[in-house]
Amino acid sequence: MEERAMTDRKQTKTVSIGNRKIGGGNPILIQSMCNTKTEDAEATVSQILALEEAGCDIIRVAVPTMEAAGALKRLKQIHIPLVADIHFDYRLALAAIENGADKIRINPGNIGSEERVRAVVDKAKEYGIPIRVGVNSGSLEKELLEKYHGVTAEGIVESALMKVRMIEEMGYDNLVISIKSSDVLMCIKAHELIAEQTAYPLHVGITEAGTVRSGTIKSSVGLGIILHQGIGDTIRVSLTGDPVEEVMTAKQILKTLGLRKGGVEVVSCPTCGRTRIDLISLANRVEAMVTEFDHLDVKVAVMGCVVNGPGEAKEADLGVAGGIGEGLLFRKGEIIRKVPEESLLDALREELIKLG
Ligand code: SF4
């Protein structure tokens, strides 16, 4: 699939986070958040390295204590930008910046007085790091709840823009905005509204989306609609599960929309009464195996039988069509050979290795 032209996307300001850039037509970056205790630097680093391996571009960690802020220094052996997530205590933000955070995420609404927000802004300015201004539907101000008769997309947008204006008035515009709601339709509307009103890069996500299954569906629908309108510069899929799943899902969403190239796309049939090999297990194993070939840009078809198999396999760079206890292996529509069922995974892997 063609990567979508930059011009299809809303033009936003470029913001640098460590060694990466978001906004301004740069590729949409994938973020995730550690679920280890940040104070446990060893466990956190090992989770971040696994996330890097899975394709995570930017990682966020919770900084709920001074000990966690201190641990950031020890995390800096990772290779992707580190974002510190701060709530309530502005001193944690100051310490996180001093200890090497490449960006901080705050909700100015829960940091306290304007003076405290200013202290954080001044520190970010001194270190030249961006601030993500994050607003959730759950943290809307009383006035806005009254004005809009409850939580609405308009209220979320107004709340976020008010906070952005406050920081601009403090002389800082190195900002990224995130507005989140677990209500997918409200979230979509809020992004449509805010994209019309600001040029700051947008961090997009559906918050509290749910477990791996329901969260993947909600995030795919929500992020899919938002991104397809050209809105969004960095994304996070939130799942109650292993953050590696978040990254895999985010990658799949971007690839499906043609917003990220590369890797191996696996297409597989739903199986039916004609299937004579254990295709479900094979397809799952192929999907896991191909993650080591992210440097390729190819399609692999895993089909249950010769009815649709060869046809699909013709369009794919590599393909398998199941027979009875065996499979036909295709390369660009040409049969390479028959392979016993138990060797199909290895045979596909060998062919992928040959592709470079
Ligand atoms: Fe059934 Fe064959 Fe189609 Fe798979 S490819 S669903 S096995 S007919």
Coordinates of C-alpha atoms and ligand atoms in Angstrom, one line a residue:
M1 CA 0.0 0.0 0.0
E2 CA 1.2 3.5 -0.7
E3 CA 2.2 5.6 2.2
R4 CA -0.2 8.5 2.4
A5 CA 1.2 11.8 1.3
M6 CA 2.2 14.3 3.9
T7 CA -0.2 16.8 2.4
D8 CA -3.1 14.6 3.5
R9 CA -2.3 15.4 7.1
K10 CA -3.1 18.5 9.1
Q11 CA 0.0 20.6 9.3
T12 CA 1.3 21.0 12.8
K13 CA 4.4 22.5 14.5
T14 CA 7.4 20.3 14.8
V15 CA 8.4 19.4 18.4
S16 CA 11.6 17.5 19.3
I17 CA 11.5 14.9 22.0
G18 CA 15.0 13.6 22.7
N19 CA 16.3 12.3 19.4
R20 CA 12.8 12.1 17.7
K21 CA 10.6 14.7 16.1
I22 CA 6.8 14.8 16.1
G23 CA 4.4 17.0 14.1
G24 CA 5.3 19.0 11.0
G25 CA 4.6 16.0 8.7
N26 CA 7.1 13.7 10.4
P27 CA 6.0 10.1 10.6
I28 CA 3.5 9.3 13.3
L29 CA 5.4 7.9 16.3
I30 CA 4.2 5.1 18.5
Q31 CA 4.2 5.6 22.3
S32 CA 3.6 3.3 25.2
M33 CA 3.8 3.5 28.9
C34 CA 5.7 1.1 31.3
N35 CA 3.7 -0.8 33.9
T36 CA 6.7 -1.6 36.0
K37 CA 7.5 0.4 39.1
T38 CA 9.7 3.3 37.9
E39 CA 11.6 3.1 41.1
D40 CA 12.7 -0.4 40.0
A41 CA 15.0 0.9 37.3
E42 CA 16.2 -2.6 36.3
A43 CA 12.7 -4.0 35.6
T44 CA 11.8 -0.7 33.8
V45 CA 14.8 -0.7 31.6
S46 CA 14.2 -4.3 30.6
Q47 CA 10.6 -3.6 29.8
I48 CA 11.6 -0.5 27.7
L49 CA 14.2 -2.6 25.8
A50 CA 11.5 -5.1 24.9
L51 CA 9.2 -2.3 23.8
E52 CA 12.0 -0.8 21.6
E53 CA 12.3 -4.2 20.0
A54 CA 8.6 -4.3 19.3
G55 CA 8.8 -0.9 17.6
C56 CA 8.0 1.6 20.4
D57 CA 9.3 5.1 19.5
I58 CA 8.7 7.0 22.7
I59 CA 8.2 5.7 26.2
R60 CA 6.5 7.2 29.2
V61 CA 6.9 6.2 32.8
A62 CA 4.9 7.2 35.9
V63 CA 6.7 9.4 38.4
P64 CA 4.6 9.2 41.5
T65 CA 7.5 9.6 44.0
M66 CA 10.8 11.4 44.4
E67 CA 12.4 8.0 44.3
A68 CA 10.9 7.4 40.8
A69 CA 12.1 10.8 39.7
G70 CA 15.6 9.9 40.9
A71 CA 15.4 6.6 39.1
L72 CA 15.0 8.3 35.7
K73 CA 18.8 8.9 35.6
R74 CA 19.3 5.2 35.7
L75 CA 16.8 4.6 32.8
K76 CA 18.8 6.7 30.4
Q77 CA 20.6 3.7 29.0
I78 CA 17.6 3.2 26.7
H79 CA 17.6 4.3 23.1
I80 CA 14.3 6.1 22.8
P81 CA 13.0 9.3 24.4
L82 CA 11.8 9.1 27.9
V83 CA 8.6 10.9 29.0
A84 CA 7.8 11.5 32.7
D85 CA 4.2 11.4 33.7
I86 CA 3.4 13.7 36.5
H87 CA 0.3 14.3 38.5
F88 CA -0.4 16.6 41.5
D89 CA 3.1 17.5 42.7
Y90 CA 5.0 20.0 40.7
R91 CA 8.2 19.2 42.6
L92 CA 8.2 15.7 40.9
A93 CA 8.1 17.5 37.6
L94 CA 11.1 19.6 38.5
A95 CA 13.1 16.6 39.7
A96 CA 12.1 14.5 36.6
I97 CA 13.4 17.3 34.3
E98 CA 16.6 17.6 36.3
N99 CA 17.1 13.8 36.1
G100 CA 16.9 13.7 32.3
A101 CA 13.2 13.4 31.2
D102 CA 13.0 14.2 27.5
K103 CA 9.5 15.5 27.9
I104 CA 7.0 15.7 30.7
R105 CA 3.3 15.1 30.7
I106 CA 1.3 17.2 33.1
N107 CA -2.3 18.1 33.5
P108 CA -1.9 21.7 34.7
G109 CA -5.3 21.4 36.3
N110 CA -4.1 19.1 38.9
I111 CA -0.6 20.7 39.5
G112 CA -2.1 23.4 41.7
S113 CA -1.6 27.1 41.7
E114 CA -0.4 29.0 38.6
E115 CA 2.9 29.7 40.4
R116 CA 3.5 26.0 40.6
V117 CA 2.7 25.5 36.9
R118 CA 5.1 28.4 36.1
A119 CA 7.9 26.7 38.1
V120 CA 7.5 23.6 35.9
V121 CA 7.3 25.7 32.7
D122 CA 10.4 27.6 33.7
K123 CA 12.3 24.4 34.4
A124 CA 11.2 22.9 31.0
K125 CA 12.3 26.1 29.3
E126 CA 15.7 25.9 31.0
Y127 CA 16.3 22.4 29.8
G128 CA 14.6 22.9 26.5
I129 CA 12.2 20.0 26.8
P130 CA 8.6 19.9 25.6
I131 CA 5.6 19.7 27.8
R132 CA 2.6 17.5 26.9
V133 CA -0.5 19.2 28.2
G134 CA -2.9 16.3 28.9
V135 CA -6.6 16.7 29.6
N136 CA -8.9 13.7 30.3
S137 CA -12.7 13.8 30.2
G138 CA -12.6 12.8 33.9
S139 CA -10.7 15.9 34.9
L140 CA -12.9 18.7 33.4
E141 CA -13.3 21.9 35.5
K142 CA -16.5 22.6 37.3
E143 CA -17.2 25.7 35.2
L144 CA -16.9 23.7 32.0
L145 CA -19.1 20.9 33.3
E146 CA -21.8 23.5 34.1
K147 CA -21.3 25.5 30.8
Y148 CA -21.7 22.4 28.7
H149 CA -24.1 20.5 31.0
G150 CA -21.7 17.6 31.6
V151 CA -18.7 16.1 29.9
T152 CA -18.6 17.0 26.2
A153 CA -16.1 17.2 23.4
E154 CA -16.4 21.0 23.4
G155 CA -15.6 21.1 27.1
I156 CA -12.6 18.9 26.8
V157 CA -11.2 21.1 23.9
E158 CA -11.9 24.3 25.8
S159 CA -10.2 23.0 28.9
A160 CA -7.1 21.9 27.0
L161 CA -6.8 25.2 25.1
M162 CA -7.2 27.2 28.2
K163 CA -4.3 25.4 29.7
V164 CA -2.2 25.8 26.6
R165 CA -3.0 29.6 26.6
M166 CA -1.9 29.8 30.2
I167 CA 1.5 28.2 29.4
E168 CA 1.9 30.4 26.3
E169 CA 1.3 33.5 28.4
M170 CA 4.2 32.2 30.6
G171 CA 6.3 32.5 27.4
Y172 CA 6.5 28.8 26.4
D173 CA 5.2 27.1 23.3
N174 CA 7.2 23.9 23.1
L175 CA 4.0 22.0 23.6
V176 CA 2.1 18.8 22.6
I177 CA -1.5 18.4 23.4
S178 CA -3.5 15.4 24.4
I179 CA -7.2 15.2 25.0
K180 CA -8.7 11.9 26.0
S181 CA -12.0 10.2 26.6
S182 CA -12.9 6.6 26.9
D183 CA -16.1 7.5 24.9
V184 CA -14.9 6.8 21.4
L185 CA -17.4 9.1 19.6
M186 CA -16.7 12.0 22.0
C187 CA -13.0 11.5 21.6
I188 CA -13.3 11.6 17.8
K189 CA -15.4 14.8 17.9
A190 CA -13.0 16.4 20.4
H191 CA -10.0 15.7 18.0
E192 CA -11.9 17.1 15.0
L193 CA -12.7 20.3 17.0
I194 CA -9.2 20.8 18.4
A195 CA -7.4 20.1 15.1
E196 CA -9.3 23.1 13.7
Q197 CA -8.1 25.4 16.5
T198 CA -4.5 24.6 17.2
A199 CA -1.2 23.9 15.3
Y200 CA 0.4 22.1 18.2
P201 CA 1.2 18.4 17.6
L202 CA -1.5 16.1 18.9
H203 CA -0.9 13.0 20.9
V204 CA -3.9 10.8 20.2
G205 CA -5.3 7.9 22.2
I206 CA -8.5 6.4 23.5
T207 CA -8.0 6.3 27.3
E208 CA -9.1 3.4 29.5
A209 CA -9.9 1.5 26.3
G210 CA -10.1 -1.8 28.1
T211 CA -8.6 -5.3 27.9
V212 CA -6.5 -6.5 25.0
R213 CA -9.6 -7.5 23.0
S214 CA -12.0 -4.7 23.6
G215 CA -9.3 -2.1 23.9
T216 CA -7.9 -3.1 20.5
I217 CA -11.3 -2.7 18.9
K218 CA -12.1 0.6 20.5
S219 CA -8.6 2.0 19.8
S220 CA -8.7 0.8 16.2
V221 CA -12.1 2.3 15.5
G222 CA -11.3 5.6 17.3
L223 CA -7.7 6.1 16.2
G224 CA -8.6 4.9 12.7
I225 CA -11.2 7.5 12.2
I226 CA -9.1 10.3 13.7
L227 CA -5.9 9.4 11.9
H228 CA -7.8 8.9 8.6
Q229 CA -8.8 12.6 8.8
G230 CA -5.1 13.5 8.9
I231 CA -5.2 14.3 12.6
G232 CA -2.6 13.1 15.0
D233 CA 1.2 13.2 15.3
T234 CA 1.9 10.5 17.8
I235 CA -0.4 7.7 19.1
R236 CA -0.8 5.5 22.1
V237 CA -3.0 2.5 22.3
S238 CA -4.0 2.0 25.9
L239 CA -4.7 -1.6 26.9
T240 CA -5.1 -3.4 30.2
G241 CA -2.3 -5.8 29.3
D242 CA 1.3 -6.1 28.3
P243 CA 2.5 -2.8 26.8
V244 CA 4.1 -4.7 24.0
E245 CA 0.6 -5.5 22.8
E246 CA -0.1 -1.8 22.7
V247 CA 2.9 -1.2 20.4
M248 CA 1.9 -4.1 18.1
T249 CA -1.6 -2.8 17.9
A250 CA -0.5 0.7 17.2
K251 CA 1.8 -0.5 14.4
Q252 CA -1.0 -2.5 12.9
I253 CA -3.4 0.5 13.0
L254 CA -0.8 2.8 11.2
K255 CA 0.0 0.1 8.6
T256 CA -3.7 -0.5 7.9
L257 CA -4.2 3.2 7.2
G258 CA -1.1 3.3 5.0
L259 CA 0.6 5.7 7.5
R260 CA 3.6 3.4 8.1
K261 CA 5.4 1.2 5.7
G262 CA 7.5 -1.9 6.3
G263 CA 7.3 -5.2 8.0
V264 CA 5.5 -8.3 7.0
E265 CA 1.7 -8.2 6.4
V266 CA 0.1 -11.5 7.1
V267 CA -3.2 -12.3 5.4
S268 CA -4.9 -15.5 6.3
C269 CA -8.3 -17.1 5.5
P270 CA -11.0 -17.7 8.1
T271 CA -10.8 -21.5 7.6
C272 CA -13.8 -23.6 6.7
G273 CA -14.9 -27.1 6.1
R274 CA -12.3 -27.5 3.4
T275 CA -9.3 -26.8 5.7
R276 CA -7.2 -29.9 6.2
I277 CA -4.3 -28.5 8.1
D278 CA -4.2 -26.7 11.5
L279 CA -4.3 -23.3 9.9
I280 CA -5.3 -21.4 12.9
S281 CA -2.2 -22.4 14.8
L282 CA 0.0 -21.9 11.7
A283 CA -1.4 -18.4 11.1
N284 CA -0.7 -17.4 14.7
R285 CA 2.8 -18.8 14.6
V286 CA 3.5 -17.1 11.3
E287 CA 2.3 -13.8 12.7
A288 CA 4.6 -14.1 15.7
M289 CA 7.6 -15.3 13.5
V290 CA 7.4 -12.4 11.0
T291 CA 8.1 -9.8 13.7
E292 CA 11.8 -10.5 13.2
F293 CA 11.5 -9.3 9.6
D294 CA 10.4 -5.7 10.2
H295 CA 13.1 -4.5 7.8
L296 CA 11.2 -6.2 4.9
D297 CA 8.0 -4.8 3.2
V298 CA 6.2 -7.9 2.0
K299 CA 2.9 -9.7 2.2
V300 CA 2.6 -13.3 3.3
A301 CA -0.7 -15.3 2.6
V302 CA -1.6 -18.2 4.8
M303 CA -4.5 -20.0 3.2
G304 CA -6.4 -23.1 4.1
C305 CA -6.9 -24.7 0.8
V306 CA -6.4 -24.5 -3.0
V307 CA -9.8 -22.9 -3.6
N308 CA -8.6 -19.3 -2.7
G309 CA -5.1 -20.1 -1.7
P310 CA -3.2 -19.9 -4.9
G311 CA -5.2 -16.8 -6.0
E312 CA -4.4 -14.9 -2.7
A313 CA -0.9 -16.3 -2.8
K314 CA -0.4 -14.9 -6.3
E315 CA -0.8 -11.4 -5.0
A316 CA 1.4 -12.0 -2.0
D317 CA 5.1 -12.2 -2.0
L318 CA 5.0 -15.5 -0.3
G319 CA 2.1 -17.8 0.4
V320 CA 1.0 -21.2 1.7
A321 CA -2.1 -23.1 0.5
G322 CA -3.0 -26.0 2.7
G323 CA -3.5 -29.5 1.4
I324 CA -4.0 -32.7 3.4
G325 CA -1.4 -32.6 6.1
E326 CA 0.8 -30.5 3.8
G327 CA 1.0 -27.2 2.1
L328 CA 2.0 -25.7 -1.2
L329 CA 4.5 -23.0 -0.9
F330 CA 4.2 -20.0 -3.3
R331 CA 6.6 -17.2 -4.2
K332 CA 5.0 -14.4 -6.3
G333 CA 2.3 -16.9 -7.4
E334 CA 4.8 -19.6 -8.5
I335 CA 4.7 -22.9 -6.7
I336 CA 8.0 -23.4 -5.1
R337 CA 7.4 -26.8 -3.6
K338 CA 5.1 -29.0 -1.4
V339 CA 6.0 -28.9 2.3
P340 CA 4.8 -31.2 5.1
E341 CA 2.5 -29.4 7.5
E342 CA 5.0 -29.5 10.4
S343 CA 7.7 -27.8 8.3
L344 CA 5.6 -25.0 6.8
L345 CA 6.6 -22.4 9.4
D346 CA 10.3 -23.1 8.9
A347 CA 9.9 -23.1 5.1
L348 CA 8.3 -19.7 5.2
R349 CA 11.0 -18.3 7.5
E350 CA 13.7 -19.6 5.1
E351 CA 12.0 -17.9 2.2
L352 CA 11.8 -14.6 4.2
I353 CA 15.5 -14.8 5.0
K354 CA 16.2 -15.1 1.3
L355 CA 14.3 -11.8 0.7
G356 CA 17.0 -10.0 2.6
Ligands
SF4_1 FE1 -12.0 -22.3 3.2 FE2 -10.1 -22.5 1.4 FE3 -11.4 -20.2 1.7 FE4 -9.7 -21.0 3.6 S1 -9.2 -20.5 1.5 S2 -11.8 -20.2 3.9 S3 -10.0 -23.2 3.6 S4 -12.2 -22.1 0.9

